[in-house]
mmCIF file of C-alpha atoms and ligand atoms in Angstrom:
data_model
loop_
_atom_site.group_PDB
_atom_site.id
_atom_site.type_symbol
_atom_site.label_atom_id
_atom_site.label_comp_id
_atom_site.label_asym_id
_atom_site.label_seq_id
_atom_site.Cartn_x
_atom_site.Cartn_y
_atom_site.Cartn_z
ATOM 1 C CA UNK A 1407 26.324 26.361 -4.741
ATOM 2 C CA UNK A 1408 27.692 30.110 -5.204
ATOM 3 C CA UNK A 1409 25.135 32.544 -3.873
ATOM 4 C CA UNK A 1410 22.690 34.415 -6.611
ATOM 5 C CA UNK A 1411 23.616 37.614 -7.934
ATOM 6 C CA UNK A 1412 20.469 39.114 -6.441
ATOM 7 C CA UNK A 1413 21.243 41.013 -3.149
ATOM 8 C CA UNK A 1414 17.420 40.547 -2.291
ATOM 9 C CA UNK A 1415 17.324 36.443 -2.978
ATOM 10 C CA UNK A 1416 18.235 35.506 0.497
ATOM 11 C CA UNK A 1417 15.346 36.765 2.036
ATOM 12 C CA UNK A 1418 13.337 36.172 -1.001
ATOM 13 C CA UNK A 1419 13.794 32.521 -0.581
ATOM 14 C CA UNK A 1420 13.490 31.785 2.614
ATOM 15 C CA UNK A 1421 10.320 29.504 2.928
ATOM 16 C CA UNK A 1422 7.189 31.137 3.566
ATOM 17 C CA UNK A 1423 5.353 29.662 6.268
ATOM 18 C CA UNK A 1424 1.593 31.295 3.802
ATOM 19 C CA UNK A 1425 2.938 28.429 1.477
ATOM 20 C CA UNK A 1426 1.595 24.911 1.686
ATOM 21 C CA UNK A 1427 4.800 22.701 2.241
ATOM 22 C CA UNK A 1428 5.078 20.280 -1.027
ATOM 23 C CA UNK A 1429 6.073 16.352 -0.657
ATOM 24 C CA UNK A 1430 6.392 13.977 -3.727
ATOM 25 C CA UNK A 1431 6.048 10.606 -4.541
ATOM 26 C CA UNK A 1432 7.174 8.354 -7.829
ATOM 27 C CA UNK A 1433 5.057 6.349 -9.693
ATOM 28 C CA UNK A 1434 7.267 3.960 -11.495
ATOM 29 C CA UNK A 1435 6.894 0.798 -14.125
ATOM 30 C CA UNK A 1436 7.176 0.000 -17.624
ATOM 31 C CA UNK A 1437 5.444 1.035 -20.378
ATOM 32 C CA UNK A 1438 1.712 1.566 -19.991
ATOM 33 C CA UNK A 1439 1.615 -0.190 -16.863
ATOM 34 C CA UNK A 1440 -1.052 2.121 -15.291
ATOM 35 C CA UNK A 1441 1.424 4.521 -14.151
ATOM 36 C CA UNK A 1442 -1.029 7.425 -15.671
ATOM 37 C CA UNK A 1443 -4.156 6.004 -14.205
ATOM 38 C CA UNK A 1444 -3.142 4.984 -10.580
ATOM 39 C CA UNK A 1445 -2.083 8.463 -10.775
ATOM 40 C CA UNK A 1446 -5.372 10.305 -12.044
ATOM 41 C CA UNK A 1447 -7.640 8.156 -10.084
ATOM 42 C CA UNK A 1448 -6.964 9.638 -6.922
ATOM 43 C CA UNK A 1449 -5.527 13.285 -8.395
ATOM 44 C CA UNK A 1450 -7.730 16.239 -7.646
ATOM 45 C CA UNK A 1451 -6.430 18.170 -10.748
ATOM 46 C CA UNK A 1452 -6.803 16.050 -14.496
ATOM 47 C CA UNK A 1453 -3.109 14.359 -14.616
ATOM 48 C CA UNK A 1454 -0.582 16.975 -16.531
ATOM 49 C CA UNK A 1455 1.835 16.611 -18.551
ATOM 50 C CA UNK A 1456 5.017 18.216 -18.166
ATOM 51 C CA UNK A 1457 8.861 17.886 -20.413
ATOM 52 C CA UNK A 1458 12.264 18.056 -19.500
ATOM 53 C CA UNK A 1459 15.192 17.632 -21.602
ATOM 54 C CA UNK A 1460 18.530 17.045 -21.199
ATOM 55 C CA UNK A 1461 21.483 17.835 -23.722
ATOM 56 C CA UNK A 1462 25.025 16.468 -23.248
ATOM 57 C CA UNK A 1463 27.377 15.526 -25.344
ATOM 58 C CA UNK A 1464 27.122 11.822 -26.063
ATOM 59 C CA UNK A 1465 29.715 9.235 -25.676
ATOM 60 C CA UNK A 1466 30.350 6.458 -27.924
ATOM 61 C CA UNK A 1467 26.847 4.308 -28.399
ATOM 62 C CA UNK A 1468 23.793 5.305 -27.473
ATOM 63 C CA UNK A 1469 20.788 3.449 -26.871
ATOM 64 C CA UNK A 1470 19.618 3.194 -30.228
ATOM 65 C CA UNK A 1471 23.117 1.636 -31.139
ATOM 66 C CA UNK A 1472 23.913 4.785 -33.083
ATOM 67 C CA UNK A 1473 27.611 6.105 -32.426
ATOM 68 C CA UNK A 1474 27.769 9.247 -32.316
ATOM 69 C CA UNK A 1475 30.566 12.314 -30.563
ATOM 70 C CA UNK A 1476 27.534 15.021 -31.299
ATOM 71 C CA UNK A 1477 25.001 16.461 -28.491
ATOM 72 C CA UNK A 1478 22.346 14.672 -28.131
ATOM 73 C CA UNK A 1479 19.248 15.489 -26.593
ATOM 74 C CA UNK A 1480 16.607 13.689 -24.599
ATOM 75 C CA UNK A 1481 13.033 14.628 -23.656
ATOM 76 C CA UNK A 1482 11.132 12.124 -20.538
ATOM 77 C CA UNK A 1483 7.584 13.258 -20.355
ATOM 78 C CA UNK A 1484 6.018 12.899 -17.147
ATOM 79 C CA UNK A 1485 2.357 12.754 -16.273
ATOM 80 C CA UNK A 1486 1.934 14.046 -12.982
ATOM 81 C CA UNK A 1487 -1.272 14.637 -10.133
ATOM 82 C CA UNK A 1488 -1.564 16.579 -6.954
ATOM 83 C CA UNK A 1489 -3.567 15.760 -3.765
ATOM 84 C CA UNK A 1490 -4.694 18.274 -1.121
ATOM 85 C CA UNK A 1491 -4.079 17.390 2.484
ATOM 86 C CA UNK A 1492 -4.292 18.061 6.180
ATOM 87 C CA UNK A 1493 -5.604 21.894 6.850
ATOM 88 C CA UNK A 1494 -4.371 22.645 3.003
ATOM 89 C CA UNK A 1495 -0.958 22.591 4.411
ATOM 90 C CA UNK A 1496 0.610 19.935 2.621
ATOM 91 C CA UNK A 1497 0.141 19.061 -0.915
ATOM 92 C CA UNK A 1498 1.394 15.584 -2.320
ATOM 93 C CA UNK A 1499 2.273 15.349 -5.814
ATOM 94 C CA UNK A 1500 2.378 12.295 -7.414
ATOM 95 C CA UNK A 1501 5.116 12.292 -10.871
ATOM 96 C CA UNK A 1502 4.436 9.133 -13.254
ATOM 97 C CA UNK A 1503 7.851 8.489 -15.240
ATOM 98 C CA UNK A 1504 8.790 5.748 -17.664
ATOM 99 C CA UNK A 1505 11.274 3.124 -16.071
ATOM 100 C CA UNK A 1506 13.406 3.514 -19.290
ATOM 101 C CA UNK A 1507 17.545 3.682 -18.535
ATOM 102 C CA UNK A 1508 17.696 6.741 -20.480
ATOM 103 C CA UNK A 1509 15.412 8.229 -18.326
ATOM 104 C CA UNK A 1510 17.483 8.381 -15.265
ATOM 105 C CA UNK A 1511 18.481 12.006 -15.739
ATOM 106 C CA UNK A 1512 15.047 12.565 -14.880
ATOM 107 C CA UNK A 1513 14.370 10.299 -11.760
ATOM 108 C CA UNK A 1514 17.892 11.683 -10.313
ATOM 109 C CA UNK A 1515 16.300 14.717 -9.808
ATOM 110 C CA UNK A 1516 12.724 13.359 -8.793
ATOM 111 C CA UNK A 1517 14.090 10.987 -6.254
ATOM 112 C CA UNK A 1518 15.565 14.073 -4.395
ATOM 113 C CA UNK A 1519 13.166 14.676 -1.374
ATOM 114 C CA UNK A 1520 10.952 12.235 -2.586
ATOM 115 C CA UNK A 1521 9.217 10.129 0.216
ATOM 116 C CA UNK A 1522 9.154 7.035 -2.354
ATOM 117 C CA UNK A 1523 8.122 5.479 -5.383
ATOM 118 C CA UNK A 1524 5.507 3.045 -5.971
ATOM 119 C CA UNK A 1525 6.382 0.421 -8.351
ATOM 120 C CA UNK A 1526 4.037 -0.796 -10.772
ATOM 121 C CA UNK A 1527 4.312 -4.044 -12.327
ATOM 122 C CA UNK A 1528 2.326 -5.598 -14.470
ATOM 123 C CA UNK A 1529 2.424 -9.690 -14.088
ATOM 124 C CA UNK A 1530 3.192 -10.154 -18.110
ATOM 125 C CA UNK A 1531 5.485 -8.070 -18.437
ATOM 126 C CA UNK A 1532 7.959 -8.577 -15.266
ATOM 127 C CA UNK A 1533 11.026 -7.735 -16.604
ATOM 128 C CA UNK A 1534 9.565 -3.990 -17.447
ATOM 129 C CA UNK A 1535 10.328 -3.052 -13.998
ATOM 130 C CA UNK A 1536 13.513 -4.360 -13.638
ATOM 131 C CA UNK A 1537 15.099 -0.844 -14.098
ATOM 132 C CA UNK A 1538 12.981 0.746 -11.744
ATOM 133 C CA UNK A 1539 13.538 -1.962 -8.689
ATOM 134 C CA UNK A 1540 17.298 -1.929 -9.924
ATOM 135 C CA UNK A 1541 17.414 2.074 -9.709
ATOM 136 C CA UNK A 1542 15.716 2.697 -6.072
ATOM 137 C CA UNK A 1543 17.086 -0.018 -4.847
ATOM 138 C CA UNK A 1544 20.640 0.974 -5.266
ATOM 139 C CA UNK A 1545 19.571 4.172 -4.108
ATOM 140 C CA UNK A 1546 17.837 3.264 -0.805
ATOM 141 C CA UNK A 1547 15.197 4.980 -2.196
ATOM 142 C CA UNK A 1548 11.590 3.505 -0.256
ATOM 143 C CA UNK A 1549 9.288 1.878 -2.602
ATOM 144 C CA UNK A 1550 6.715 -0.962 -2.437
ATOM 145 C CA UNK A 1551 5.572 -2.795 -5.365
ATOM 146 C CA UNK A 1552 2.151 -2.726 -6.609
ATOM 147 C CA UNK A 1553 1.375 -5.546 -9.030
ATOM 148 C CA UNK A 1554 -1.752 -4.282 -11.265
ATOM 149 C CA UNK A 1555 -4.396 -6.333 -11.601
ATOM 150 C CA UNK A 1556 -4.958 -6.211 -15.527
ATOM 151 C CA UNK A 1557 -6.571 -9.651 -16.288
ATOM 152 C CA UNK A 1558 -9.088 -9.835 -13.422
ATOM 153 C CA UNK A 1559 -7.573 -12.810 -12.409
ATOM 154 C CA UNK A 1560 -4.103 -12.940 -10.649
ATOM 155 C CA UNK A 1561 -2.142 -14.467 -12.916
ATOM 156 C CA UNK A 1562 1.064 -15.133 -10.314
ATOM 157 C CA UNK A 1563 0.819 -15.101 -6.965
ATOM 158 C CA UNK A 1564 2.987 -12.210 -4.954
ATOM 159 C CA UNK A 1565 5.705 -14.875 -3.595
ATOM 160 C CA UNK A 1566 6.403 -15.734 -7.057
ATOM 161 C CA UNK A 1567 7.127 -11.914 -8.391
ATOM 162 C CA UNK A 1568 9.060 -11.239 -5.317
ATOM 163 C CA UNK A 1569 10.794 -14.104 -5.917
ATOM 164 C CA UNK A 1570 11.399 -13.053 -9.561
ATOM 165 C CA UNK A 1571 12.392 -9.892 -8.847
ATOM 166 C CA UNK A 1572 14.304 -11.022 -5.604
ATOM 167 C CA UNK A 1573 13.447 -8.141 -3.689
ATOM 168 C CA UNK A 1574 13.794 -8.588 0.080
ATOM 169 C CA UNK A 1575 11.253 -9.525 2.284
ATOM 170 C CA UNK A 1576 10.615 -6.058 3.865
ATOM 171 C CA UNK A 1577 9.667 -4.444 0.596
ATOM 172 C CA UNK A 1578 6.150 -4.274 0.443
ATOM 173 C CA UNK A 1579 4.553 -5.994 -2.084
ATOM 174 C CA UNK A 1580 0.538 -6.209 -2.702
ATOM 175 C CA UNK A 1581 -1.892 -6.171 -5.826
ATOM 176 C CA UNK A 1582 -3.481 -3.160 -6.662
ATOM 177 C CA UNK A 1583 -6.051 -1.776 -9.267
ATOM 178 C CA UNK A 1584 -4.979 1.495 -10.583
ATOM 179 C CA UNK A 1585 -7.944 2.560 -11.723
ATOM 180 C CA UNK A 1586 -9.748 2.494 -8.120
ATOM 181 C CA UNK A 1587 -9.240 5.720 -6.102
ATOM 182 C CA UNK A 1588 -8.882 3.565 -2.526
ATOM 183 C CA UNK A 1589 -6.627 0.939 -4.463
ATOM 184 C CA UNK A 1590 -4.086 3.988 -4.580
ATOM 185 C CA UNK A 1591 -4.635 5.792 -1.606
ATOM 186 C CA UNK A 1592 -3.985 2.347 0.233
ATOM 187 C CA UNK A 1593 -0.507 2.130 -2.276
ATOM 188 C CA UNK A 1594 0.629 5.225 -1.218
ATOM 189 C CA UNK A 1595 -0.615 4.393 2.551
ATOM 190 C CA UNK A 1596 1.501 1.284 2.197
ATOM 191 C CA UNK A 1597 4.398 3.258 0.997
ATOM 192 C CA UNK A 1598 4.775 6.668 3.593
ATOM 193 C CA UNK A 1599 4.084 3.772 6.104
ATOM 194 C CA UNK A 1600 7.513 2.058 5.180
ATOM 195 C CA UNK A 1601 9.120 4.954 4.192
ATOM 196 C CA UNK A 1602 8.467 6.189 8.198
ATOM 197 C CA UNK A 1603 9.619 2.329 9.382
ATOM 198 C CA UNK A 1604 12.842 3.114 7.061
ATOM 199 C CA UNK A 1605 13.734 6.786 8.671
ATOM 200 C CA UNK A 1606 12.819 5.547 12.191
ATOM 201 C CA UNK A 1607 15.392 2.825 11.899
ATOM 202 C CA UNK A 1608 17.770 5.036 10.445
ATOM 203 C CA UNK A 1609 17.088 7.354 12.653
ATOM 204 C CA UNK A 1610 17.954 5.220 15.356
ATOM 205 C CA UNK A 1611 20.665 3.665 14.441
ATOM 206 C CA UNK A 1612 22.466 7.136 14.062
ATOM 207 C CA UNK B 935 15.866 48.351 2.134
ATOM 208 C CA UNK B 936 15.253 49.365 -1.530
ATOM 209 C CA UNK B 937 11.491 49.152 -1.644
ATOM 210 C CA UNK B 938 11.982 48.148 -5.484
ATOM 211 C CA UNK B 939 14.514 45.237 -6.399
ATOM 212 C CA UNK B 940 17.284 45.644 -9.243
ATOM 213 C CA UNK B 941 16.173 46.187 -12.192
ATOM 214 C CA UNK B 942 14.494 49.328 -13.500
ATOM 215 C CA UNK B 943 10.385 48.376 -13.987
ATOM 216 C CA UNK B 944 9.803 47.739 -17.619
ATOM 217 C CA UNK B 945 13.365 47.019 -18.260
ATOM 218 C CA UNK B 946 13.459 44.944 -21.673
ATOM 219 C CA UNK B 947 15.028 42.121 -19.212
ATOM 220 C CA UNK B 948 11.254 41.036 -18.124
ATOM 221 C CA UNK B 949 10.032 41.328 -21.826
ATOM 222 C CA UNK B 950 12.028 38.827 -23.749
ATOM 223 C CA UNK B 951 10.828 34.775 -24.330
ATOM 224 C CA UNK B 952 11.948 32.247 -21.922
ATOM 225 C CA UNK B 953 14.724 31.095 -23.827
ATOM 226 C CA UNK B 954 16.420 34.202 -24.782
ATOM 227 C CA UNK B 955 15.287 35.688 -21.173
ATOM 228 C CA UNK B 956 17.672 32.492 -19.762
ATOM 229 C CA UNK B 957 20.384 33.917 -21.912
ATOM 230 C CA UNK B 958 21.768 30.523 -22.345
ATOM 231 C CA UNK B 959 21.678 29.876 -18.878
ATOM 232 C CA UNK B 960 20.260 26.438 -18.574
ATOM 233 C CA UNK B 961 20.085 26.389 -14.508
ATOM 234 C CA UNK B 962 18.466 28.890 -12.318
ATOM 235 C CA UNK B 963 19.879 31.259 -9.666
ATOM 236 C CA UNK B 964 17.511 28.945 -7.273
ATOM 237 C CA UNK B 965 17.731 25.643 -7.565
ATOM 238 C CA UNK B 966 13.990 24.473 -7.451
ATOM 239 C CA UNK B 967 12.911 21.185 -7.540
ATOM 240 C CA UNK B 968 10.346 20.498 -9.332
ATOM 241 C CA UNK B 969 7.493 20.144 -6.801
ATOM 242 C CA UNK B 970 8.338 23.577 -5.648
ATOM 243 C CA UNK B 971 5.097 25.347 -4.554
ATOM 244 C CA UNK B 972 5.076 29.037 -5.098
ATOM 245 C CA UNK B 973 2.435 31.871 -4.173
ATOM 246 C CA UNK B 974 2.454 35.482 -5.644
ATOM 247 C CA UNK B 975 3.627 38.044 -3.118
ATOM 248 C CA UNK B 976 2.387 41.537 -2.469
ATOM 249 C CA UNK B 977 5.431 42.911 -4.508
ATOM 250 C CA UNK B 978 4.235 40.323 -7.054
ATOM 251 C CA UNK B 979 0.616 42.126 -7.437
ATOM 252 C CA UNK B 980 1.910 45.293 -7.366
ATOM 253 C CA UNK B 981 4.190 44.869 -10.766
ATOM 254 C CA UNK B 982 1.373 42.061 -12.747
ATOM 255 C CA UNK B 983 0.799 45.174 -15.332
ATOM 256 C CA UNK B 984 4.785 46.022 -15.472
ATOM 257 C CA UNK B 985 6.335 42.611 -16.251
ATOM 258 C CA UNK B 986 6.328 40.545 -19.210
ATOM 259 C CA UNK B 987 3.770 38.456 -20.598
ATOM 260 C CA UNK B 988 5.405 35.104 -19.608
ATOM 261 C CA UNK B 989 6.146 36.261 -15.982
ATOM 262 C CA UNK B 990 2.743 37.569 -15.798
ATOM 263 C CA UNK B 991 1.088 34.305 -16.652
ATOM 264 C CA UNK B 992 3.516 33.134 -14.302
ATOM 265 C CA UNK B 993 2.436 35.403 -11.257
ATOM 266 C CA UNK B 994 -1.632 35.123 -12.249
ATOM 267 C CA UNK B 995 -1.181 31.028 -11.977
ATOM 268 C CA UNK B 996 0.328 31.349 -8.644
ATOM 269 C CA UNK B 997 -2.384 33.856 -6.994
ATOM 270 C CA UNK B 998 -3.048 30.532 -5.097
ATOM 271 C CA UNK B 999 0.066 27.834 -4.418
ATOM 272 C CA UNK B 1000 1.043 26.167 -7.262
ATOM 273 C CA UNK B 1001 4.197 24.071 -8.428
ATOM 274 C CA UNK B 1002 7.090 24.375 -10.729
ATOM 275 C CA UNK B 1003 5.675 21.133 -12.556
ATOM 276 C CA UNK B 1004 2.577 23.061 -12.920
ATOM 277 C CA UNK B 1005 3.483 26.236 -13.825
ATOM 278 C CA UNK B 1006 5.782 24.386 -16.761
ATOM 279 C CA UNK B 1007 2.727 22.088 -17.862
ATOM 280 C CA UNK B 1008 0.449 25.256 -18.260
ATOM 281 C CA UNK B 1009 2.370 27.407 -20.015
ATOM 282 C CA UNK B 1010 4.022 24.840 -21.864
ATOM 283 C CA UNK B 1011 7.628 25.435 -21.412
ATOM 284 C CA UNK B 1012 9.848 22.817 -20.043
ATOM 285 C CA UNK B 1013 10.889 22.669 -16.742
ATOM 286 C CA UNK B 1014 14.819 23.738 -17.831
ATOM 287 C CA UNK B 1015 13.269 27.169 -18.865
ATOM 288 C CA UNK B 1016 10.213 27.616 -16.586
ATOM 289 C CA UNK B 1017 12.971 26.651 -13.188
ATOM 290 C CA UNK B 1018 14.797 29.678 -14.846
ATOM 291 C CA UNK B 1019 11.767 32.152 -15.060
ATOM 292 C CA UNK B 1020 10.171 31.076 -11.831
ATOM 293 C CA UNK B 1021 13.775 31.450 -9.848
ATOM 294 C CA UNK B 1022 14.286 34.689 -11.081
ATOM 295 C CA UNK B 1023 10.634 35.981 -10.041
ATOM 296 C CA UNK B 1024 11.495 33.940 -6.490
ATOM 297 C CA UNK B 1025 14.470 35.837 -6.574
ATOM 298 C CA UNK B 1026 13.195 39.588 -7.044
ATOM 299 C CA UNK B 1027 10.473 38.731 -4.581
ATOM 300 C CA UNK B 1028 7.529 38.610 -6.645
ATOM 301 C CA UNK B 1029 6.972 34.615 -5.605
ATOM 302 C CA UNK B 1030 7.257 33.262 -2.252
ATOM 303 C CA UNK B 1031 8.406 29.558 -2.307
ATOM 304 C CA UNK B 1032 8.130 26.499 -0.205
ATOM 305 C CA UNK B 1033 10.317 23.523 -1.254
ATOM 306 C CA UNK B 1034 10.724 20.021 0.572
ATOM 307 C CA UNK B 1035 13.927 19.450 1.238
ATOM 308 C CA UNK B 1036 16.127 19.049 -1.432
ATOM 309 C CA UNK B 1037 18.924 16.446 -0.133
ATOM 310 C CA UNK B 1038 16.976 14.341 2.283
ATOM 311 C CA UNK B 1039 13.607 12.323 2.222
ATOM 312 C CA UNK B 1040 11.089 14.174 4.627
ATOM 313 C CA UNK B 1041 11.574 13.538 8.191
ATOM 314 C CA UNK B 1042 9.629 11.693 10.843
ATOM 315 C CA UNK B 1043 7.166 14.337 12.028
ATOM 316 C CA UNK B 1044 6.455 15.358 8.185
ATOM 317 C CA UNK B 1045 6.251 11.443 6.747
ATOM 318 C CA UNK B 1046 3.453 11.614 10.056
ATOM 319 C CA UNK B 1047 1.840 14.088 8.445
ATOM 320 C CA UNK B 1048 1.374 12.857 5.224
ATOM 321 C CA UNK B 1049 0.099 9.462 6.500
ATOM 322 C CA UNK B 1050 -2.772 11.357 8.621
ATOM 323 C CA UNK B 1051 -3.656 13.080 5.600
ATOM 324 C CA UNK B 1052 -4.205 9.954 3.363
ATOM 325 C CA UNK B 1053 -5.976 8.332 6.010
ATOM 326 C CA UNK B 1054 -8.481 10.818 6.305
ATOM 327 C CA UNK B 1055 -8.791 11.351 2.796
HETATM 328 N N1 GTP C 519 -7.915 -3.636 -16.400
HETATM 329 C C1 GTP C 519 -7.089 -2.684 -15.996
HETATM 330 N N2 GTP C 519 -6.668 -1.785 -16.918
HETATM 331 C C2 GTP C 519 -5.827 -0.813 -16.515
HETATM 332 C C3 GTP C 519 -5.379 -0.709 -15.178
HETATM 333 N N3 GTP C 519 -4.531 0.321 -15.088
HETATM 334 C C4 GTP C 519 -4.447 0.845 -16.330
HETATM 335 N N4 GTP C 519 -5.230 0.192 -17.186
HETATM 336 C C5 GTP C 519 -5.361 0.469 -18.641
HETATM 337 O O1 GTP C 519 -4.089 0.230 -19.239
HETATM 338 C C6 GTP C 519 -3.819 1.200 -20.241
HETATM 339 C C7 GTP C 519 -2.491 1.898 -19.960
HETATM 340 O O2 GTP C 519 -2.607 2.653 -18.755
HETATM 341 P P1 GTP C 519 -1.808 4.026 -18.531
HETATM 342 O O3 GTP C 519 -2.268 4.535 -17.212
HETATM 343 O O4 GTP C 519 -1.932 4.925 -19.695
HETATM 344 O O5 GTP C 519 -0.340 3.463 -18.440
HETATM 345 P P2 GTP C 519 1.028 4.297 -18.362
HETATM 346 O O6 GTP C 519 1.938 3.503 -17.523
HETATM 347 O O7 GTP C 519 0.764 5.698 -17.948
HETATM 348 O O8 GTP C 519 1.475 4.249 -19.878
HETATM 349 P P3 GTP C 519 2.695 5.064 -20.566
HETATM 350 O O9 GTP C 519 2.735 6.413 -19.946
HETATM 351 O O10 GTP C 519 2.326 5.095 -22.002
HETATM 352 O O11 GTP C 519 3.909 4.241 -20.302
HETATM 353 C C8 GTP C 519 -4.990 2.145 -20.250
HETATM 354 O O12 GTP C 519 -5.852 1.768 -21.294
HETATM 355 C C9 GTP C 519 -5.653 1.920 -18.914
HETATM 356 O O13 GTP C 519 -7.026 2.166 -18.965
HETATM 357 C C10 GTP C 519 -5.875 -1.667 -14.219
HETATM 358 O O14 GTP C 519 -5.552 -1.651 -13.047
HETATM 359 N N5 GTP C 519 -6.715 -2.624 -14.682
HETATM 360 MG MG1 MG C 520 1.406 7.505 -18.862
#
């Protein structure tokens, strides 16, 4: 990156140690999978909604099977919460994103610094998260998957999505409810706890 | 030092919409992700009446830390053209800015952190 024409933006950006540091984690899944609610039910601030688009010229088909050599341009929404911790010094920020192919644009940029995702899966509808599991996984991004609980009842048990999703055995897997504030907390728990397993081993392997 | 950064204080340059502010820039001079917590600076208060209306909205949200993502969902500009407004007002000085870092996940001490905070939550 080529330094800003701004002979003050060195300084100007250093971090300031008066500023909270920030730390993110994704909330992934198919379509209305909960990704909204695990997310507000343990925000301190009402979920927001925020846009991005990207334009780029498009090559051959796109995902509505239209061929086109024009720009196109795509907008992800993304519903996102923050949470307040330690002495105020460290605010976590939670970023709920469709699990949509076209969408990657997006997650290429919220996977950077992230600490993980959480997966969300809803039992019915497996195959929704096969994008997301696909994505961090090729990544080495950390996640865990949480299977919500929709129906009450657990309609397969946790060997048999891990088995349909073959995801190894040191992923985290566990039911959740999204709607219950210690359901998440324990999610996200689950995930900086493998996410610190991960870096120590990688740490010491190095 | 120059007390007062480069431009000249109501210069047009701070008075224009986001979009034609960016000048068809689409990235920033910083490149912010999006979790990027910013707090007005002194410099900041002292030019709130001199600036535009955008980066005075801007500078008013941030009297306590707030994020790029949040700054972008309250004034309702996407985060293309709020990254753009909020680096240049990080780059005059009138924000200070915190981000994680960019290229790596957190490291040990700060995942250690973030796990005490959750459990006392
Ligand atoms: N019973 C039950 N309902 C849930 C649970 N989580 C979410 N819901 C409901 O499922 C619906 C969809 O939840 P959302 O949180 O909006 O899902 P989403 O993933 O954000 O949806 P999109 O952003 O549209 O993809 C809502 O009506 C929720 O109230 C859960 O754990 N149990
Ligand atoms: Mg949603």
């Amino acid at each position: 990156m080529s330094e800003p024409p701004f002979p003050s933006s060195a300084t100007a950006h250093a971090p300031s140690p008066k500023v909270p540091i920030p730390v993110k984690v994704v909330v992934a899944g198919g379509f209305a999978v909960g990704k909204t609610t695990f997310v507000g039910s343990i925000s301190e601030i009402e979920p927001l909604t925020t846009e991005a688009v990207m334009t780029r010229a498009s090559e051959g088909v796109d995902n509505l099977g239209a061929a086109s050599t024009s720009k196109t341009s795509t907008t992800v929404a993304m519903d996102f919460g923050r949470i307040t911790l330690g002495n105020s010094d460290l605010i976590l920020y939670l970023f709920g994103t469709p699990g949509q192919e076209r969408f990657h644009f997006m997650w290429d940029e919220l996977v950077r610094g992230a600490i993980g995702a959480v997966v969300l899966v809803d039992t019915a509808r497996l195959a929704d998260c096969f994008p997301a599991v696909d994505y961090f996984e090729q990544r080495s991004v950390p996640f865990v998957v949480a299977v919500n609980c929709f129906h009450g009842a657990v309609l397969h048990s946790l060997d048999a999505v891990r088995h349909a999703l073959s995801i190894s055995s040191d992923v985290p897997m566990f039911h959740t409810d999204a709607r219950e504030r210690t359901a998440t907390r324990d999610a996200l728990l689950t995930l900086v706890q493998h996410a610190l397993v991960r870096t120590r081993a990688r740490v010491g392997a190095a | 030092m120059a007390q007062q950064p480069d431009y000249d204080e109501g210069d047009a340059v701070f008075r224009v919409r986001p979009y034609a502010l960016t000048g068809g820039r689409t990235r920033a001079n910083l490149d912010l992700p999006l979790e990027t917590l910013v707090l007005c600076s002194a410099r900041g208060h002292s030019v709130l009446n001199q600036v535009g209306l955008e980066q005075r909205r801007i500078l008013l949200l941030a009297i306590e830390p707030i994020s790029l993502a949040e700054i972008s969902a309250h004034i309702d500009v996407v985060i293309g053209a709020t990254r753009v407004l909020v680096g240049d007002l990080v780059a005059s000085g009138f924000l200070e800015s915190r981000s994680g870092s960019y290229a790596d996940q957190p490291d040990i001490k700060l995942l250690e952190r973030v796990l005490d905070g959750l459990k006392a939550l």
